[in-house]
mmCIF file of C-alpha atoms in Angstrom:
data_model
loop_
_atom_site.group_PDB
_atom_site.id
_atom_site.type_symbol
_atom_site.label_atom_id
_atom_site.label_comp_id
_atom_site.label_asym_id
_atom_site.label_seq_id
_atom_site.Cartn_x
_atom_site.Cartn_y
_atom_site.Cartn_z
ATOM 1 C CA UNK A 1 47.667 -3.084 -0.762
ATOM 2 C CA UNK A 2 48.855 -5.027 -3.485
ATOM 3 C CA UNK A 3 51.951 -6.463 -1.822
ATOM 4 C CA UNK A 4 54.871 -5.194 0.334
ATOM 5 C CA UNK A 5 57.928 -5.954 0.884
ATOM 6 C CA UNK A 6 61.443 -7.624 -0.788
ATOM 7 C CA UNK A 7 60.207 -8.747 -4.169
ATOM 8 C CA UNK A 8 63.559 -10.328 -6.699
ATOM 9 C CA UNK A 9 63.901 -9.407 -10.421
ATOM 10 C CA UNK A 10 65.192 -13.086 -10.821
ATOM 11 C CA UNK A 11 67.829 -14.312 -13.171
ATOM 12 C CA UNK A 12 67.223 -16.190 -15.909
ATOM 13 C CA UNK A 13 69.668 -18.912 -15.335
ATOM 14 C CA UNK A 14 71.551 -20.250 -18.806
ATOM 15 C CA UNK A 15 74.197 -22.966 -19.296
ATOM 16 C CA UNK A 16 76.955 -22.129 -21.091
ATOM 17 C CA UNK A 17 75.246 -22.055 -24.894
ATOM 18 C CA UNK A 18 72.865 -19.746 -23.344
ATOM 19 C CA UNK A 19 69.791 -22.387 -23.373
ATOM 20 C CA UNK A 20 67.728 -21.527 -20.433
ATOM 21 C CA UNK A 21 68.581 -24.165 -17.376
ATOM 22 C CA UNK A 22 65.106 -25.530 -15.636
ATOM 23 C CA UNK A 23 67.328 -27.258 -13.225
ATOM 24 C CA UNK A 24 68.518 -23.847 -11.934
ATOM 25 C CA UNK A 25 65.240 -22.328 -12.209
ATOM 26 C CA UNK A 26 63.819 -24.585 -9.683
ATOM 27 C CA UNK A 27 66.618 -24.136 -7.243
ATOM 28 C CA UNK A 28 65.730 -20.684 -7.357
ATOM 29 C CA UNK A 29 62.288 -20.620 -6.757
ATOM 30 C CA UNK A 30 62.810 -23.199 -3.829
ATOM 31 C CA UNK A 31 65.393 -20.348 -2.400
ATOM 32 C CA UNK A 32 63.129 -17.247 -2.473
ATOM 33 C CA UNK A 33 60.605 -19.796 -0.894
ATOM 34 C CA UNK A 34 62.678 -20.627 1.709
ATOM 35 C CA UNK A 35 63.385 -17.026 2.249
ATOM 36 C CA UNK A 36 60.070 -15.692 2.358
ATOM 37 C CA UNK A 37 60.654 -13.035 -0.257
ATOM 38 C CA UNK A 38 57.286 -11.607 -1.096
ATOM 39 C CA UNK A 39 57.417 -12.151 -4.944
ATOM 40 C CA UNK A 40 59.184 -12.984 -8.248
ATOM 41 C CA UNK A 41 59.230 -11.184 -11.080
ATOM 42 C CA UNK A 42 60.222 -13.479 -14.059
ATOM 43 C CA UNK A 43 61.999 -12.247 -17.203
ATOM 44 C CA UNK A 44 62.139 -8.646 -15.986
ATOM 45 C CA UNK A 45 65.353 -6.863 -17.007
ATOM 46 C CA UNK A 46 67.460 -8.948 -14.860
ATOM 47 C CA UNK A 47 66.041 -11.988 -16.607
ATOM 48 C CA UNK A 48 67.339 -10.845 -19.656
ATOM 49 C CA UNK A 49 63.966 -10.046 -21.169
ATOM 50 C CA UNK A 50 66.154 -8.843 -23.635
ATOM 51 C CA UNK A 51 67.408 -11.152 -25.466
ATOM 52 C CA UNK A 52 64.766 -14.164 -24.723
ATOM 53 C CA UNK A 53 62.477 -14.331 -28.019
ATOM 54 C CA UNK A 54 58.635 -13.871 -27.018
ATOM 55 C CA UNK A 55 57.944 -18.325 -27.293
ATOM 56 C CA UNK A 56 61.072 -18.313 -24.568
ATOM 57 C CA UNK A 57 59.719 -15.193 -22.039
ATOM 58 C CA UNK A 58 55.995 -16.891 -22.571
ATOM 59 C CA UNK A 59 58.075 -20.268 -21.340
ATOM 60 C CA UNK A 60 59.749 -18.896 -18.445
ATOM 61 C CA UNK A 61 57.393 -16.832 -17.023
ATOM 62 C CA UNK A 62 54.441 -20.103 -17.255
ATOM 63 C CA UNK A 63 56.893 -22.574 -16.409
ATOM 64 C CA UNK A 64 57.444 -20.144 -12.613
ATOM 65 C CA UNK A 65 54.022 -20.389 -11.816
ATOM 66 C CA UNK A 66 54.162 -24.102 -12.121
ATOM 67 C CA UNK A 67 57.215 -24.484 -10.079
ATOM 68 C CA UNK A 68 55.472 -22.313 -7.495
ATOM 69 C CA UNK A 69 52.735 -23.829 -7.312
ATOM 70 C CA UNK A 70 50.746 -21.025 -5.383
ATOM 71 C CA UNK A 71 53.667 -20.848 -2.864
ATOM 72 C CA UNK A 72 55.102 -17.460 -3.900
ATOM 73 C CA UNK A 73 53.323 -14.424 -6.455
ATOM 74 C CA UNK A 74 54.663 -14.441 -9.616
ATOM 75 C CA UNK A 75 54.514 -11.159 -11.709
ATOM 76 C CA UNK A 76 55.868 -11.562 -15.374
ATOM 77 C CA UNK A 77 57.983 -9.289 -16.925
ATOM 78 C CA UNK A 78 55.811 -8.210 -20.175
ATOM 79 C CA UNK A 79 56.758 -4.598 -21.217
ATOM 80 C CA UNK A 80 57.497 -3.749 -24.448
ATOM 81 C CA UNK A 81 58.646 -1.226 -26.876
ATOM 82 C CA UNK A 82 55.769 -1.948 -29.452
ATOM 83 C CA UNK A 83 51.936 -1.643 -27.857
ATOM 84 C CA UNK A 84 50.950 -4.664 -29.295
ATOM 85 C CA UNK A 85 54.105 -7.104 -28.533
ATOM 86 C CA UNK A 86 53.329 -6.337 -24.788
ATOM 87 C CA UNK A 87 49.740 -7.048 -25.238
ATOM 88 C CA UNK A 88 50.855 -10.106 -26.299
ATOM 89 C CA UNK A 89 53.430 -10.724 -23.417
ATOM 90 C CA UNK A 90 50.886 -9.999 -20.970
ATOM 91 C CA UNK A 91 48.345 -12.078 -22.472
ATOM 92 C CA UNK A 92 51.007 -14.991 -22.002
ATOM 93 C CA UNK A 93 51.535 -13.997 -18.560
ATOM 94 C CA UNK A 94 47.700 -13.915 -17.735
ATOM 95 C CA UNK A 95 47.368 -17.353 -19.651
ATOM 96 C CA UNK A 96 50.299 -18.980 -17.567
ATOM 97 C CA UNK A 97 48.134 -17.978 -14.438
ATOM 98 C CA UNK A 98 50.915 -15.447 -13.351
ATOM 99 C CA UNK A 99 49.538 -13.036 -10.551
ATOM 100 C CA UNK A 100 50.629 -9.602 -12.193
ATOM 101 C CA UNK A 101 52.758 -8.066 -14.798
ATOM 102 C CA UNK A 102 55.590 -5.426 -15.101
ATOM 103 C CA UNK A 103 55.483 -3.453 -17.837
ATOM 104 C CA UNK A 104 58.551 -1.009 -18.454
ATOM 105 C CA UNK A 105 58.225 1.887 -20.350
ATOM 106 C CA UNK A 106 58.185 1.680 -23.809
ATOM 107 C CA UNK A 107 62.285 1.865 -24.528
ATOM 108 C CA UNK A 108 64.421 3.680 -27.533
ATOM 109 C CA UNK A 109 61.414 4.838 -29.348
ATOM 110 C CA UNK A 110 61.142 7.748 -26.537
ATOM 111 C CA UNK A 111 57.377 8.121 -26.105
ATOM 112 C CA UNK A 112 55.709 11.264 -24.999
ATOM 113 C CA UNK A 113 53.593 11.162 -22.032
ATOM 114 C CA UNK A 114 50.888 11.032 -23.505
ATOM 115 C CA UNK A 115 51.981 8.126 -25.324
ATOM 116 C CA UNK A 116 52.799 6.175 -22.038
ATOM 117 C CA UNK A 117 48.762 6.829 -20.955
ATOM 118 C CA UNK A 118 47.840 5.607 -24.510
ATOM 119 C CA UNK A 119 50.095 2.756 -24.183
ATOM 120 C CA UNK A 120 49.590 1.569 -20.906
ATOM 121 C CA UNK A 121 46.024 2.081 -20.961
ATOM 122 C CA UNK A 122 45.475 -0.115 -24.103
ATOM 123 C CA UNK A 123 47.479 -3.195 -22.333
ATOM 124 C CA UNK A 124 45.345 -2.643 -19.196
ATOM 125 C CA UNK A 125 42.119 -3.037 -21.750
ATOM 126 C CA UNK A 126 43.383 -5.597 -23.347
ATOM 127 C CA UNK A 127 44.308 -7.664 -20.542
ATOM 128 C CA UNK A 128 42.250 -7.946 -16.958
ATOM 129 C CA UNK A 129 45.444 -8.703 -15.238
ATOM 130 C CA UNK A 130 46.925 -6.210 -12.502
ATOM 131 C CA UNK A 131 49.696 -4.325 -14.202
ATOM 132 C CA UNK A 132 52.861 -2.574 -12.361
ATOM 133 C CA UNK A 133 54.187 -0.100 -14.271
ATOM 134 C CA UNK A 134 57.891 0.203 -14.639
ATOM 135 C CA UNK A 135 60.119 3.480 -14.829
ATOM 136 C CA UNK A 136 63.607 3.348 -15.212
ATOM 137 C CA UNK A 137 64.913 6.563 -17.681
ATOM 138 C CA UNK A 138 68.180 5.666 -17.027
ATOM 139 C CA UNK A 139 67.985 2.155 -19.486
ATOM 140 C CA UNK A 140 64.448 3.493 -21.550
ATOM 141 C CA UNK A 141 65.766 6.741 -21.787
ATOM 142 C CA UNK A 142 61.773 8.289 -21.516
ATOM 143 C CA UNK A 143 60.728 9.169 -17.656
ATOM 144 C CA UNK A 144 56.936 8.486 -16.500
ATOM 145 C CA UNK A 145 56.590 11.416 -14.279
ATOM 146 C CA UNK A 146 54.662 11.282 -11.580
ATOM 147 C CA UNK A 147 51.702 13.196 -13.013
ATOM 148 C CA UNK A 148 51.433 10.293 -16.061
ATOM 149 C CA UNK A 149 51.686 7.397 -12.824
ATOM 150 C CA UNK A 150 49.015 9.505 -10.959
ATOM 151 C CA UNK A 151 46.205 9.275 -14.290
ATOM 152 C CA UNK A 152 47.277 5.711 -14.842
ATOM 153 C CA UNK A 153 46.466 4.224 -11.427
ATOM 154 C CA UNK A 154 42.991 5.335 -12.113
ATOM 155 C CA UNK A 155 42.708 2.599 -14.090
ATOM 156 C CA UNK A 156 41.495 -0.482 -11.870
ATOM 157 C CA UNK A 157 43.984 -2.830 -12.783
ATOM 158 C CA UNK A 158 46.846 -0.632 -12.843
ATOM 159 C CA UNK A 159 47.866 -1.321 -8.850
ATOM 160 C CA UNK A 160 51.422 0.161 -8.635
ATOM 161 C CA UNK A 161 54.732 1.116 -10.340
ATOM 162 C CA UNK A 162 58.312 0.480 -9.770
ATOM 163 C CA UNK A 163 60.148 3.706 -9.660
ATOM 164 C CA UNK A 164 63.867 3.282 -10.275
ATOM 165 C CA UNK A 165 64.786 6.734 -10.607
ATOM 166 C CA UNK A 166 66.410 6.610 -7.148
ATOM 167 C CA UNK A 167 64.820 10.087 -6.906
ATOM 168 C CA UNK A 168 63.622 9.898 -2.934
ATOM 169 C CA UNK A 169 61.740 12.784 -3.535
ATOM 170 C CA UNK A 170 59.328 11.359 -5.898
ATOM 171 C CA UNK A 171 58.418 8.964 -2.956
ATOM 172 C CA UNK A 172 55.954 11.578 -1.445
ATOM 173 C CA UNK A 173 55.174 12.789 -5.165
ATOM 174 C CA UNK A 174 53.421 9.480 -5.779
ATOM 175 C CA UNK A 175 51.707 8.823 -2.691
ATOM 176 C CA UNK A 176 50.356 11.836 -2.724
ATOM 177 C CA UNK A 177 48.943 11.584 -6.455
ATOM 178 C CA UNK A 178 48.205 7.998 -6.785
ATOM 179 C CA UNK A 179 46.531 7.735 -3.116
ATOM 180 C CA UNK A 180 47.314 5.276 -0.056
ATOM 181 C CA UNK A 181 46.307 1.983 -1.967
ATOM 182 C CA UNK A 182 48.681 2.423 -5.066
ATOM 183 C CA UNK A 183 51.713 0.180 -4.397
ATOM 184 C CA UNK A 184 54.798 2.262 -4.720
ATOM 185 C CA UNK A 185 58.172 -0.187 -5.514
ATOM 186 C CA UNK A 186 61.920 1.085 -5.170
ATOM 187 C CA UNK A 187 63.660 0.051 -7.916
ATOM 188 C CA UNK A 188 66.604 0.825 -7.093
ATOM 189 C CA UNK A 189 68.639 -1.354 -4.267
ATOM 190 C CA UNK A 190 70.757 1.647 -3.197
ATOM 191 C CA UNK A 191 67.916 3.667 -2.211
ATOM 192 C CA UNK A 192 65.390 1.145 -1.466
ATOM 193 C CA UNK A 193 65.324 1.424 2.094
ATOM 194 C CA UNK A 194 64.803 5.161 2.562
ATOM 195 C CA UNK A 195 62.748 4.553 -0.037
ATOM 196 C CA UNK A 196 60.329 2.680 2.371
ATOM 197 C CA UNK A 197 60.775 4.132 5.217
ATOM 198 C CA UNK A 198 59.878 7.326 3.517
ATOM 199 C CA UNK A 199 56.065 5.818 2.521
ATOM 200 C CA UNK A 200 57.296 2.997 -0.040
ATOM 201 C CA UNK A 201 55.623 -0.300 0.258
ATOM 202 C CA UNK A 202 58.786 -2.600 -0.966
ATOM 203 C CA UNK A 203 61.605 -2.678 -3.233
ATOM 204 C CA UNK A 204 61.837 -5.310 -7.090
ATOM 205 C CA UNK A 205 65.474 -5.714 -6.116
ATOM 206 C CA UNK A 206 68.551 -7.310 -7.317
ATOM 207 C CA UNK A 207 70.129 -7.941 -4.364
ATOM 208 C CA UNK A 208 67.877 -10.189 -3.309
ATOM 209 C CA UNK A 209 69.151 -12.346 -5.760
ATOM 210 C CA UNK A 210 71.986 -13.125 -3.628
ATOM 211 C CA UNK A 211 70.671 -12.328 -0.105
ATOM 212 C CA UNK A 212 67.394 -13.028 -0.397
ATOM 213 C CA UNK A 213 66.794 -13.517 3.652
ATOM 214 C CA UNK A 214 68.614 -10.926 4.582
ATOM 215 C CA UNK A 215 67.135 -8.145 2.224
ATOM 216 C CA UNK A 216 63.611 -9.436 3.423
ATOM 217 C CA UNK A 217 64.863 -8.543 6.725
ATOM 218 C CA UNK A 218 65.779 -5.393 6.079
ATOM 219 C CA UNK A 219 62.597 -4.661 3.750
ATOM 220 C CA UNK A 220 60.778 -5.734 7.216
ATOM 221 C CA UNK A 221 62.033 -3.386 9.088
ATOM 222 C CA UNK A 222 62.028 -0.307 7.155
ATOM 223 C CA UNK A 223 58.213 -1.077 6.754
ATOM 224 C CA UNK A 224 57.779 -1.262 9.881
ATOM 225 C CA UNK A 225 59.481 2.234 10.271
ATOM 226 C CA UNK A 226 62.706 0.999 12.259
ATOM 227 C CA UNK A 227 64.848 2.809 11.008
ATOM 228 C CA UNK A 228 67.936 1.410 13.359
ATOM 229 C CA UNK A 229 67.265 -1.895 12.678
ATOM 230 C CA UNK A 230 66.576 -1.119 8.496
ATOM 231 C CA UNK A 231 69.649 0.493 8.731
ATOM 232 C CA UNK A 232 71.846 -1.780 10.380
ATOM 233 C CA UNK A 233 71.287 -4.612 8.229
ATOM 234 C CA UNK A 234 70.970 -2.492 4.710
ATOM 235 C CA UNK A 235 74.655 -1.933 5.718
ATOM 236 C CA UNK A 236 75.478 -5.321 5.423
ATOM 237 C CA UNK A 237 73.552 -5.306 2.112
ATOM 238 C CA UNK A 238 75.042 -2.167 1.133
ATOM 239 C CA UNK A 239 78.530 -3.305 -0.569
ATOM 240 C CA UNK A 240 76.203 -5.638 -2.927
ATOM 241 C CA UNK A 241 74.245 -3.019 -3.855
ATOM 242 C CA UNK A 242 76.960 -0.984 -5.523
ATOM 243 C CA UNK A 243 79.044 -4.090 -6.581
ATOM 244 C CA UNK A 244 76.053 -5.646 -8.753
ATOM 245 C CA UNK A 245 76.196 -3.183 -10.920
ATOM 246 C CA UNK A 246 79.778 -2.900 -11.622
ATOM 247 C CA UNK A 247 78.961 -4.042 -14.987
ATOM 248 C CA UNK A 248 75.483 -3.587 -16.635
ATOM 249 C CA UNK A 249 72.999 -6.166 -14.737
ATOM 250 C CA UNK A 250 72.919 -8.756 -15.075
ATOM 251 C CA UNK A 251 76.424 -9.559 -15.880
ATOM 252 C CA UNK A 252 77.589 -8.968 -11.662
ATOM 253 C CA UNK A 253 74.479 -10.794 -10.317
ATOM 254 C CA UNK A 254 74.835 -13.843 -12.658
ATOM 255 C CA UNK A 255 78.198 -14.398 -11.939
ATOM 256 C CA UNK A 256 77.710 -13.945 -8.011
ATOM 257 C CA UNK A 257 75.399 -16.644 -8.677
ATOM 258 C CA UNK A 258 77.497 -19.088 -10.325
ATOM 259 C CA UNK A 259 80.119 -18.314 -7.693
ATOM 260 C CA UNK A 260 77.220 -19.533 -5.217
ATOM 261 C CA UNK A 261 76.570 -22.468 -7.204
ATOM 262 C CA UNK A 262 73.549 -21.656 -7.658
ATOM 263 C CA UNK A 263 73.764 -21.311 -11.555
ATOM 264 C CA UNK A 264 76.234 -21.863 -14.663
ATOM 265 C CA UNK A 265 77.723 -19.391 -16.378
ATOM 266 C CA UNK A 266 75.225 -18.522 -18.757
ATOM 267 C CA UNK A 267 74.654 -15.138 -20.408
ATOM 268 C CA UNK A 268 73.547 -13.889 -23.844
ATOM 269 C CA UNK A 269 75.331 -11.551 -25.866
ATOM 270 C CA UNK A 270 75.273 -8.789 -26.430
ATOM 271 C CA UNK A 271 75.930 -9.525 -22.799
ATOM 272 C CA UNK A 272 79.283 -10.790 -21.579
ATOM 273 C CA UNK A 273 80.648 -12.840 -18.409
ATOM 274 C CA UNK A 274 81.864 -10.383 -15.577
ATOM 275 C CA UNK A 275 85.488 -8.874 -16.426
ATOM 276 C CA UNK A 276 88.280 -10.451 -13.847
ATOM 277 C CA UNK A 277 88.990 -7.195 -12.617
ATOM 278 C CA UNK A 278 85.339 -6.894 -10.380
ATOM 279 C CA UNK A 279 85.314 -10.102 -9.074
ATOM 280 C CA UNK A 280 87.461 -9.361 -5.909
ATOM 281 C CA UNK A 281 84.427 -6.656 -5.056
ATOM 282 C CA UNK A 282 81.512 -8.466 -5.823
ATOM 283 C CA UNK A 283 82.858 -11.555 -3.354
ATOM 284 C CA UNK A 284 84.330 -9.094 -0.685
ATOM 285 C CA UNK A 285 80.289 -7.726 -1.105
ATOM 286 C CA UNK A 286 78.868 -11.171 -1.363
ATOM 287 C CA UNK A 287 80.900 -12.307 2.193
ATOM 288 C CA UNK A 288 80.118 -9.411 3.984
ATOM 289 C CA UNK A 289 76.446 -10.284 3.415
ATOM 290 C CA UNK A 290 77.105 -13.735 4.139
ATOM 291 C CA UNK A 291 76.032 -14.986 0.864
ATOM 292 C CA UNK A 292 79.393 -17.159 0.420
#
């Protein structure tokens, strides 16, 4: 198995001009260290992959592997709408000495799936790297059903996807397409834990931004199928799960982040600091998993 367990979509941390902040990105990766999360992924969608031209996401993602320094996996965020852009991201990320790359569905220019094997296929030729693919309809608006995941992981170096559909019944759909050694990732915090206790092998979460101990924990448990003890502490988790997307991440988890001094208040537009009215729910959320 590829890995298991809590693995963060980590910020990208900004000052207030939006420059990326390297002293914030090495408080960070000391954190999830600490924590014992099982990976990073670096300039995902929660890093703003966005908005960070390709020189910056080639930056950030080398720049984690140095301040890891073999400590903790790093898997780059590299997808792309254009074939050959994410070639290119991925060959950064391979260059940088990254351990894997994520690789979201092409976005907005709605693929067929067809297109996703002839896209994905042609990054995983171009570049020896394991690959995760990434589905998430509800931002790309194009699905990877779990068919298209099933031909893909034929491929050698395609070695799992991260299915944030919160659809629990494509859990079983996967395994039993892609086979036992295909790692299947929740990517979606709400769900994550039935997710794994239903055959999932970890969660790319949000959350874990902010709770980073305690959603290892719970990831813990529910793989090793105690489900009284997953449950328990997801409800802890539970309130942060909702409340981090009361605004379009990463707008919730950035500024629970600043609140734990962790970062500055640094976002890009079209991305905006979190409105006044959320903030009493994201700290009630934040204390009651004894973040702050």
């Amino acid at each position: 198995m590829f890995l298991r367990g809590s693995i963060v979509a980590l910020i990208t941390p900004m000052d207030a001009e939006g420059a990326v902040d390297d002293a914030a990105l090495q408080r960070l990766i000391e954190l999830h260290v600490d924590a014992g999360t099982a990976a990073i992924v670096a300039v995902g969608t929660t890093g703003e992959s966005a908005t960070l031209d390709e020189a910056e996401h080639c930056a950030v993602i080398a720049r984690c592997v140095e301040l890891a320094a073999g400590r903790i996996p790093i898997i780059g965020g590299t997808g792309a709408n254009a074939t050959a852009e994410a070639i290119r991201l991925t060959r950064c990320a391979e260059r940088a000495g990254a351990d894997a790359a994520l690789l979201v569905t092409p976005y907005y220019n709605k693929p067929t799936q067809a297109g996703l094997v002839a896209h994905h296929r042609a990054v995983a030729d171009a570049v020896a790297i394991p690959q995760i693919l990434y589905n998430v309809p509800g931002r790309t608006a194009c699905d990877m059903l779990p068919e298209t995941a099933a031909e893909l992981a034929r491929v050698d170096n395609i070695v799992a996807i991260k299915d944030a559909t919160g659809d629990l019944a494509r859990v079983e759909r996967l395994r039993d397409l892609c086979g036992a050694e295909f790692a299947l990732y929740s990517g979606d915090d709400g769900t994550a834990c039935e997710f794994m206790l239903r055959g999932g092998d970890g969660v790319i979460s949000v959350t874990s931004n902010v709770a980073p101990a305690l959603m290892r924990q719970m990831c813990e448990a529910a793989l090793a199928g105690n489900r009284e003890d997953a449950f328990a502490l997801n409800e802890r988790l539970d309130g942060l799960h909702r409340a981090l997307f009361a605004e379009s991440n990463p707008i919730p988890v950035k500024w629970a982040m600043a609140e734990m001094g962790l970062a500055q208040r640094g976002i890009r537009l079209p991305l905006t600091w979190l409105t006044p009215e959320h903030h009493a729910t994201v700290r009630a959320a934040m204390q009651r998993a004894g973040a702050v």
